[in-house]
Amino acid sequence: MDAEEISNLLVPQFSNEISDEVLEDLILARDAPASPGAASGTVCFDATKAAELAQAGQHVILVRPETKPDDIHGITASVGVVTSRGGVISHAAVVTRGLGKPCIVGCEAIQVDLDGGFFTAAGKTVNEGDRISMDGASGSVYQSELDTTDPSLEDLPEALELLGWADETRRLGIMANADTPSDAKQALIMGAEGIGLCRTEHMFLDPKRLPSVRQMLLNAESAEEWRRENNDRVFRIENEENAPQPVKDFYEALDQVKELQTGDFSGILRVMEDRPVIIRLLDAPLHEFLPPYETLLMELMELRQTGAPATELEDKEDFLQLVDSLRESNPMLGHRGCRLGLSFPAIYRMQVEAIITAGAQLVREGLHVSPEIMIPLTVDVEEMHRLRQDLSLVASQVQAHLEVKVHYKFGTMIETPRAAMTAGEIAKESEFFSFGTNDLTQMTFGFSRDDAEGKFLRSYIDEGILPIDPFASIDAQGVGALVKLGVQAGRRERPNLEIGICGEHGGDPASVVFCHEARLDYVSCSPFRVPVARLAAAQAAISGS
Amino acid sequence: MDAEEISNLLVPQFSNEISDEVLEDLILARDAPASPGAASGTVCFDATKAAELAQAGQHVILVRPETKPDDIHGITASVGVVTSRGGVISHAAVVTRGLGKPCIVGCEAIQVDLDGGFFTAAGKTVNEGDRISMDGASGSVYQSELDTTDPSLEDLPEALELLGWADETRRLGIMANADTPSDAKQALIMGAEGIGLCRTEHMFLDPKRLPSVRQMLLNAESAEEWRRENNDRVFRIENEENAPQPVKDFYEALDQVKELQTGDFSGILRVMEDRPVIIRLLDAPLHEFLPPYETLLMELMELRQTGAPATELEDKEDFLQLVDSLRESNPMLGHRGCRLGLSFPAIYRMQVEAIITAGAQLVREGLHVSPEIMIPLTVDVEEMHRLRQDLSLVASQVQAHLEVKVHYKFGTMIETPRAAMTAGEIAKESEFFSFGTNDLTQMTFGFSRDDAEGKFLRSYIDEGILPIDPFASIDAQGVGALVKLGVQAGRRERPNLEIGICGEHGGDPASVVFCHEARLDYVSCSPFRVPVARLAAAQAAISGS
């Protein structure tokens, strides 16, 4: 059987009582199915509004020309997403598959008028607030609200039996990517044996937290300068009253973020108990947490036009300048990952303090926990050496302060080609490797995922220049060859090195087979792909080497 | 001896008659020496103005906070460059070293007031139009115009003897990077055995040509759609009268650019005669040839404010939309190199037509020429296969039309990690490889050169996280290991494969030693670095393997 098929059993479906004729009468559009499942709800055109409506208890279907990273709160809050542009590797498609939400993309039959607050399709006008339904498996959008049923793996005895058999057969471990306690619960239901990737970016992007996060980021440079000029404090400011205001603001915001992060990590570790939870420290470039430069530029021009007071103008100019200073020509290859961790040590220290504090509190309650601290974007063992030294000191201090021992590991993503080429060295400072094959694919091909899909990648695949989409299925010749080099060199240095991959490839059956053959220990994928990965891993074990 | 030292003999110096006391009296600032040589001229703060003044016969020193790629015409026209920001791998530093022009960077003592048209330094005010002098070897800026002398290699018999001895000893070939006939002449004087990299970007960026280039690029999408809907014409439009206006505009502009390029290539091939001239087809993303989005956005807002006529507003809006559609999140990893060549076949066809036409005209005159056509940014052999098939047809047609046989080769840059990992396959369609170690370094490390220097790379090197700047000297462990894999796989497939590197590394003594050991056939570097490379190659041969 095709491992993929099991995923269709596990997503919501329209009720059996709805006939095909009824569906045909109600159809508005049909286009690229990007993530399976049925959903019905209220049309909403704006991510923030969608989040508010969902908060008020409504089921919302987010309809957008396309989605962007800062729409994440709206996507998370919606029951389904429809976009009029983009393909099956667009932002909306990738994120919804990760969340297990239905999604239809590139639906050109839907003409969205954002200003007017409506869309037209099949000659009909649908206003914001109207009800629609969607089936992500067939790529269909329907008028009006249709009943859905939501099957649970626990209610599907045949699927459970099949997966149980797969678990006995497979050699690969199956972990899940999860950023919240509810994702983690879902991961357990789906059969995940741990969390292979817990990203801290989404925790930062929550709109309620953004003011603190921005306060922290905007003052990070000043705080770091001040820290270097004074002494290297790990925890908090000594002589706080002498610090300049931006430094005080930075530490105040850092403390707020730390409290929130401690809660986040505590929730996930509690759900996962003694299973491994691999937490990646902050990876994204800082400007992802700030408003776009152009928006600020236009706001400033409008303020000037309308004769706003001088102080307001100055504030806006200062903010614009700060945002400008963080802009990058190629943010994917810029100041992110552990480069940030080394430039602004206080941020990673705060995150490690939060992880170990959360772990310690749970240990006190009598639970076993296994957090693993993961450093992103490493290029050289020296980065790992310095961060490990610094962060293990933080971990020791927290444990000493709380008088609790927390078992944790320290490891890295292998996601730059250089990390793969120098993996033997990097293994000296790493207890585990997680191949970040999304970024590794971007750098190995020189394909920016944000740009490639819309500009040339689709035609490369359609015209057969590349046999597969390397973001959907791992490219064995190039990216896979780097993974194998990394595995060999890493294990030669440290035979018990724990090695896996995280990212979309972990839920793709062909890539799971590759990972089995490359003798990885596990794959990690979105919770909704875990059953697919369990089956694919068993198939690889049967047919394979 | 240090191979580096010979370069100091070959750059302009202040006249011997100027005493150290005089120099001390005149000093304005001293900071990072980025490119050696003495120069004196008129202060200018704007690249376009510098180009105009130079055109009118003035010697200009360009003083900027920093330089950007679209300042290239001003840098080329100036006798020296001083920037108040940036380090020794900043744009200004890299470009001037390539041009052999003196440059001082990061000169914070100079406070540039662009609006006021002056700078202050050492308590003095220097206005635009005033005379200053600079010594790029010591990093010093002086008031007033000082006499300089310009030594030529031909007048330095001891240096010539040393280099002659080096040439007898070395195994590596030494080529030069040159984009113009005058660069090519300089390369010959310096002892280059061919042109290892002739870039076509600078030819496109010339301000006099930009209108045609922009016309071509802005209509490329329409022209390509029309071409696909009709038939696949290689040379020109059939039924031209039926084509929509943007298609006509595209082909008209394409013809203009072709004429100019034919002249460019003819000039370089004539200078180099039978020596190899490796011409890289268009590599840069298209938006590099267009004005920045933000500039247009602000212009549009101003037009709206001042109540400009509707047609003018519409034109500006259309242009803004076009420029917006070409913007990319990570242009380094975007729609560039052979991806453009495959999306818009007419552009590479035009370039090959220009190369073979230029070659054919020279052959008719009785000259021997050796153009080599180089495809940039390859990731897969299939790109090479398709482009080779298409472009060799163009070359055949031109030769048949002109009834002249032109000997040429067809090869590729190896500058993505994937090209290095799949070099064996790529060699099936390539007669030569040129490792583009600048881009290969960017992708292997995940370091955007534009962002890394200002944000974190300087502190990585200063604090010893990385032992060397990988853009200055090849990183043997990561980038170098990929080069070696590529060389082995390429030669296994095609034993007589011609292999070299181009880019800044080719003029760095330590990298030259690496290339000797990796058994490359040649290195290519800027003409002014050729003597250094000749010596370093000899030293590698003596001390080495």
mmCIF file of C-alpha atoms in Angstrom, chain B residues 162-338:
data_model
loop_
_atom_site.group_PDB
_atom_site.id
_atom_site.type_symbol
_atom_site.label_atom_id
_atom_site.label_comp_id
_atom_site.label_asym_id
_atom_site.label_seq_id
_atom_site.Cartn_x
_atom_site.Cartn_y
_atom_site.Cartn_z
ATOM 1 C CA LEU B 162 61.808 37.107 -10.831
ATOM 2 C CA LEU B 163 58.476 36.530 -12.571
ATOM 3 C CA GLY B 164 60.186 34.864 -15.523
ATOM 4 C CA TRP B 165 61.824 32.463 -13.131
ATOM 5 C CA ALA B 166 58.435 31.870 -11.446
ATOM 6 C CA ASP B 167 56.853 31.085 -14.824
ATOM 7 C CA GLU B 168 59.465 28.426 -15.503
ATOM 8 C CA THR B 169 58.817 26.833 -12.135
ATOM 9 C CA ARG B 170 55.049 26.883 -11.687
ATOM 10 C CA ARG B 171 52.653 24.226 -12.894
ATOM 11 C CA LEU B 172 49.439 26.260 -12.471
ATOM 12 C CA GLY B 173 48.308 28.443 -15.341
ATOM 13 C CA ILE B 174 47.566 32.073 -14.454
ATOM 14 C CA MET B 175 44.604 33.776 -16.094
ATOM 15 C CA ALA B 176 42.970 37.126 -15.351
ATOM 16 C CA ASN B 177 39.424 38.361 -14.792
ATOM 17 C CA ALA B 178 38.711 41.147 -17.293
ATOM 18 C CA ASP B 179 35.516 42.678 -18.623
ATOM 19 C CA THR B 180 36.895 45.262 -21.071
ATOM 20 C CA PRO B 181 39.625 45.494 -23.722
ATOM 21 C CA SER B 182 41.652 47.809 -21.472
ATOM 22 C CA ASP B 183 41.457 45.282 -18.605
ATOM 23 C CA ALA B 184 42.535 42.608 -21.069
ATOM 24 C CA LYS B 185 45.567 44.666 -22.155
ATOM 25 C CA GLN B 186 46.496 45.206 -18.522
ATOM 26 C CA ALA B 187 46.142 41.444 -17.967
ATOM 27 C CA LEU B 188 48.620 40.730 -20.773
ATOM 28 C CA ILE B 189 51.136 43.229 -19.427
ATOM 29 C CA MET B 190 50.871 41.529 -16.048
ATOM 30 C CA GLY B 191 51.566 38.163 -17.643
ATOM 31 C CA ALA B 192 48.118 36.539 -17.801
ATOM 32 C CA GLU B 193 47.816 33.592 -20.167
ATOM 33 C CA GLY B 194 44.148 34.162 -20.896
ATOM 34 C CA ILE B 195 40.908 35.568 -19.487
ATOM 35 C CA GLY B 196 39.463 33.215 -16.884
ATOM 36 C CA LEU B 197 36.360 35.278 -16.260
ATOM 37 C CA CYS B 198 34.803 37.891 -18.507
ATOM 38 C CA ARG B 199 31.590 39.060 -16.798
ATOM 39 C CA THR B 200 28.821 40.507 -18.891
ATOM 40 C CA GLU B 201 27.064 42.297 -15.986
ATOM 41 C CA HIS B 202 29.247 45.395 -16.084
ATOM 42 C CA MET B 203 28.532 45.734 -19.784
ATOM 43 C CA PHE B 204 24.834 45.800 -18.949
ATOM 44 C CA LEU B 205 25.219 48.301 -16.115
ATOM 45 C CA ASP B 206 26.844 51.085 -18.144
ATOM 46 C CA PRO B 207 24.459 54.063 -17.678
ATOM 47 C CA LYS B 208 24.379 54.759 -21.433
ATOM 48 C CA ARG B 209 23.154 51.235 -22.066
ATOM 49 C CA LEU B 210 20.776 50.873 -19.141
ATOM 50 C CA PRO B 211 17.725 52.226 -21.012
ATOM 51 C CA SER B 212 18.022 49.456 -23.632
ATOM 52 C CA VAL B 213 18.815 46.846 -21.007
ATOM 53 C CA ARG B 214 15.785 47.883 -18.925
ATOM 54 C CA GLN B 215 13.550 47.881 -21.979
ATOM 55 C CA MET B 216 14.755 44.362 -22.689
ATOM 56 C CA LEU B 217 14.293 43.063 -19.140
ATOM 57 C CA LEU B 218 10.913 44.637 -18.509
ATOM 58 C CA ASN B 219 9.457 43.065 -21.621
ATOM 59 C CA ALA B 220 11.247 39.726 -21.330
ATOM 60 C CA GLU B 221 8.301 37.989 -19.657
ATOM 61 C CA SER B 222 5.817 39.127 -22.339
ATOM 62 C CA ALA B 223 8.220 38.230 -25.114
ATOM 63 C CA GLU B 224 8.818 34.786 -23.683
ATOM 64 C CA GLU B 225 5.084 34.105 -23.313
ATOM 65 C CA TRP B 226 4.500 35.194 -26.889
ATOM 66 C CA ARG B 227 7.387 33.074 -28.117
ATOM 67 C CA ARG B 228 6.042 29.972 -26.396
ATOM 68 C CA GLU B 229 2.576 30.543 -27.803
ATOM 69 C CA ASN B 230 3.992 30.967 -31.282
ATOM 70 C CA ASN B 231 7.060 29.147 -32.480
ATOM 71 C CA ASP B 232 10.498 28.801 -30.996
ATOM 72 C CA ARG B 233 12.439 31.292 -33.090
ATOM 73 C CA VAL B 234 16.117 31.502 -32.370
ATOM 74 C CA PHE B 235 17.013 34.738 -34.041
ATOM 75 C CA ARG B 236 14.260 37.179 -34.605
ATOM 76 C CA ILE B 237 10.532 37.649 -34.805
ATOM 77 C CA GLU B 238 8.727 36.265 -37.747
ATOM 78 C CA ASN B 239 5.496 38.088 -38.527
ATOM 79 C CA GLU B 240 6.883 40.932 -36.485
ATOM 80 C CA GLU B 241 3.974 43.165 -37.429
ATOM 81 C CA ASN B 242 1.590 40.835 -35.564
ATOM 82 C CA ALA B 243 3.507 40.866 -32.295
ATOM 83 C CA PRO B 244 2.169 42.925 -29.407
ATOM 84 C CA GLN B 245 4.068 46.120 -28.637
ATOM 85 C CA PRO B 246 5.985 44.780 -25.572
ATOM 86 C CA VAL B 247 7.325 41.938 -27.720
ATOM 87 C CA LYS B 248 8.466 44.354 -30.413
ATOM 88 C CA ASP B 249 10.039 46.535 -27.742
ATOM 89 C CA PHE B 250 11.817 43.507 -26.312
ATOM 90 C CA TYR B 251 13.335 42.421 -29.618
ATOM 91 C CA GLU B 252 14.279 45.968 -30.554
ATOM 92 C CA ALA B 253 16.105 46.386 -27.227
ATOM 93 C CA LEU B 254 17.633 42.923 -27.535
ATOM 94 C CA ASP B 255 19.080 43.853 -30.934
ATOM 95 C CA GLN B 256 20.562 47.037 -29.504
ATOM 96 C CA VAL B 257 22.160 45.156 -26.622
ATOM 97 C CA LYS B 258 23.446 42.496 -29.036
ATOM 98 C CA GLU B 259 25.225 45.111 -31.155
ATOM 99 C CA LEU B 260 26.894 46.555 -28.074
ATOM 100 C CA GLN B 261 27.881 43.135 -26.738
ATOM 101 C CA THR B 262 29.325 42.098 -30.087
ATOM 102 C CA GLY B 263 31.565 45.145 -29.916
ATOM 103 C CA ASP B 264 32.555 44.341 -26.319
ATOM 104 C CA PHE B 265 33.487 40.764 -27.092
ATOM 105 C CA SER B 266 35.247 41.709 -30.302
ATOM 106 C CA GLY B 267 37.475 44.151 -28.430
ATOM 107 C CA ILE B 268 38.499 41.619 -25.796
ATOM 108 C CA LEU B 269 39.011 38.725 -28.221
ATOM 109 C CA ARG B 270 41.152 40.960 -30.443
ATOM 110 C CA VAL B 271 43.433 41.859 -27.547
ATOM 111 C CA MET B 272 43.748 38.263 -26.369
ATOM 112 C CA GLU B 273 44.182 36.713 -29.851
ATOM 113 C CA ASP B 274 44.499 32.928 -29.581
ATOM 114 C CA ARG B 275 44.512 32.850 -25.777
ATOM 115 C CA PRO B 276 41.395 31.487 -24.072
ATOM 116 C CA VAL B 277 38.692 34.011 -23.149
ATOM 117 C CA ILE B 278 36.063 32.533 -20.820
ATOM 118 C CA ILE B 279 32.882 34.568 -21.118
ATOM 119 C CA ARG B 280 30.235 34.070 -18.457
ATOM 120 C CA LEU B 281 26.677 34.531 -19.678
ATOM 121 C CA LEU B 282 24.381 36.830 -17.694
ATOM 122 C CA ASP B 283 24.399 35.857 -14.020
ATOM 123 C CA ALA B 284 22.907 38.697 -11.939
ATOM 124 C CA PRO B 285 19.225 38.751 -10.944
ATOM 125 C CA LEU B 286 17.283 41.083 -13.234
ATOM 126 C CA HIS B 287 16.339 43.566 -10.539
ATOM 127 C CA GLU B 288 19.983 44.576 -10.208
ATOM 128 C CA PHE B 289 19.503 46.470 -13.460
ATOM 129 C CA LEU B 290 16.411 48.327 -12.261
ATOM 130 C CA PRO B 291 15.944 51.199 -9.808
ATOM 131 C CA PRO B 292 15.260 50.194 -6.191
ATOM 132 C CA TYR B 293 11.621 49.535 -5.301
ATOM 133 C CA GLU B 294 11.677 51.999 -2.426
ATOM 134 C CA THR B 295 12.933 54.824 -4.611
ATOM 135 C CA LEU B 296 10.060 54.246 -6.999
ATOM 136 C CA LEU B 297 7.581 53.975 -4.137
ATOM 137 C CA MET B 298 8.658 57.330 -2.757
ATOM 138 C CA GLU B 299 8.578 58.891 -6.222
ATOM 139 C CA LEU B 300 5.047 57.599 -6.679
ATOM 140 C CA MET B 301 3.907 59.012 -3.344
ATOM 141 C CA GLU B 302 5.381 62.374 -4.262
ATOM 142 C CA LEU B 303 3.654 62.323 -7.647
ATOM 143 C CA ARG B 304 0.342 61.631 -5.907
ATOM 144 C CA GLN B 305 0.933 64.456 -3.464
ATOM 145 C CA THR B 306 1.783 66.985 -6.123
ATOM 146 C CA GLY B 307 -1.244 65.988 -8.173
ATOM 147 C CA ALA B 308 0.636 64.692 -11.210
ATOM 148 C CA PRO B 309 -1.352 63.880 -14.363
ATOM 149 C CA ALA B 310 -3.134 60.499 -14.380
ATOM 150 C CA THR B 311 -1.038 59.050 -17.221
ATOM 151 C CA GLU B 312 2.200 59.804 -15.423
ATOM 152 C CA LEU B 313 0.827 58.210 -12.270
ATOM 153 C CA GLU B 314 -0.257 55.112 -14.178
ATOM 154 C CA ASP B 315 3.132 54.730 -15.844
ATOM 155 C CA LYS B 316 4.870 54.996 -12.500
ATOM 156 C CA GLU B 317 2.450 52.499 -10.951
ATOM 157 C CA ASP B 318 3.010 50.020 -13.787
ATOM 158 C CA PHE B 319 6.760 50.350 -13.470
ATOM 159 C CA LEU B 320 6.557 49.941 -9.693
ATOM 160 C CA GLN B 321 4.502 46.795 -10.150
ATOM 161 C CA LEU B 322 7.021 45.351 -12.611
ATOM 162 C CA VAL B 323 9.933 46.114 -10.314
ATOM 163 C CA ASP B 324 7.941 44.622 -7.424
ATOM 164 C CA SER B 325 7.350 41.419 -9.382
ATOM 165 C CA LEU B 326 11.102 41.021 -9.812
ATOM 166 C CA ARG B 327 11.933 41.621 -6.145
ATOM 167 C CA GLU B 328 13.212 38.639 -4.200
ATOM 168 C CA SER B 329 13.565 37.752 -0.537
ATOM 169 C CA ASN B 330 17.051 36.314 -1.114
ATOM 170 C CA PRO B 331 18.295 37.404 -4.538
ATOM 171 C CA MET B 332 21.574 35.516 -4.046
ATOM 172 C CA LEU B 333 19.519 32.296 -4.026
ATOM 173 C CA GLY B 334 16.940 33.497 -6.510
ATOM 174 C CA HIS B 335 16.152 33.820 -10.176
ATOM 175 C CA ARG B 336 19.631 34.343 -11.596
ATOM 176 C CA GLY B 337 22.360 32.575 -13.535
ATOM 177 C CA CYS B 338 21.248 29.831 -15.877
#
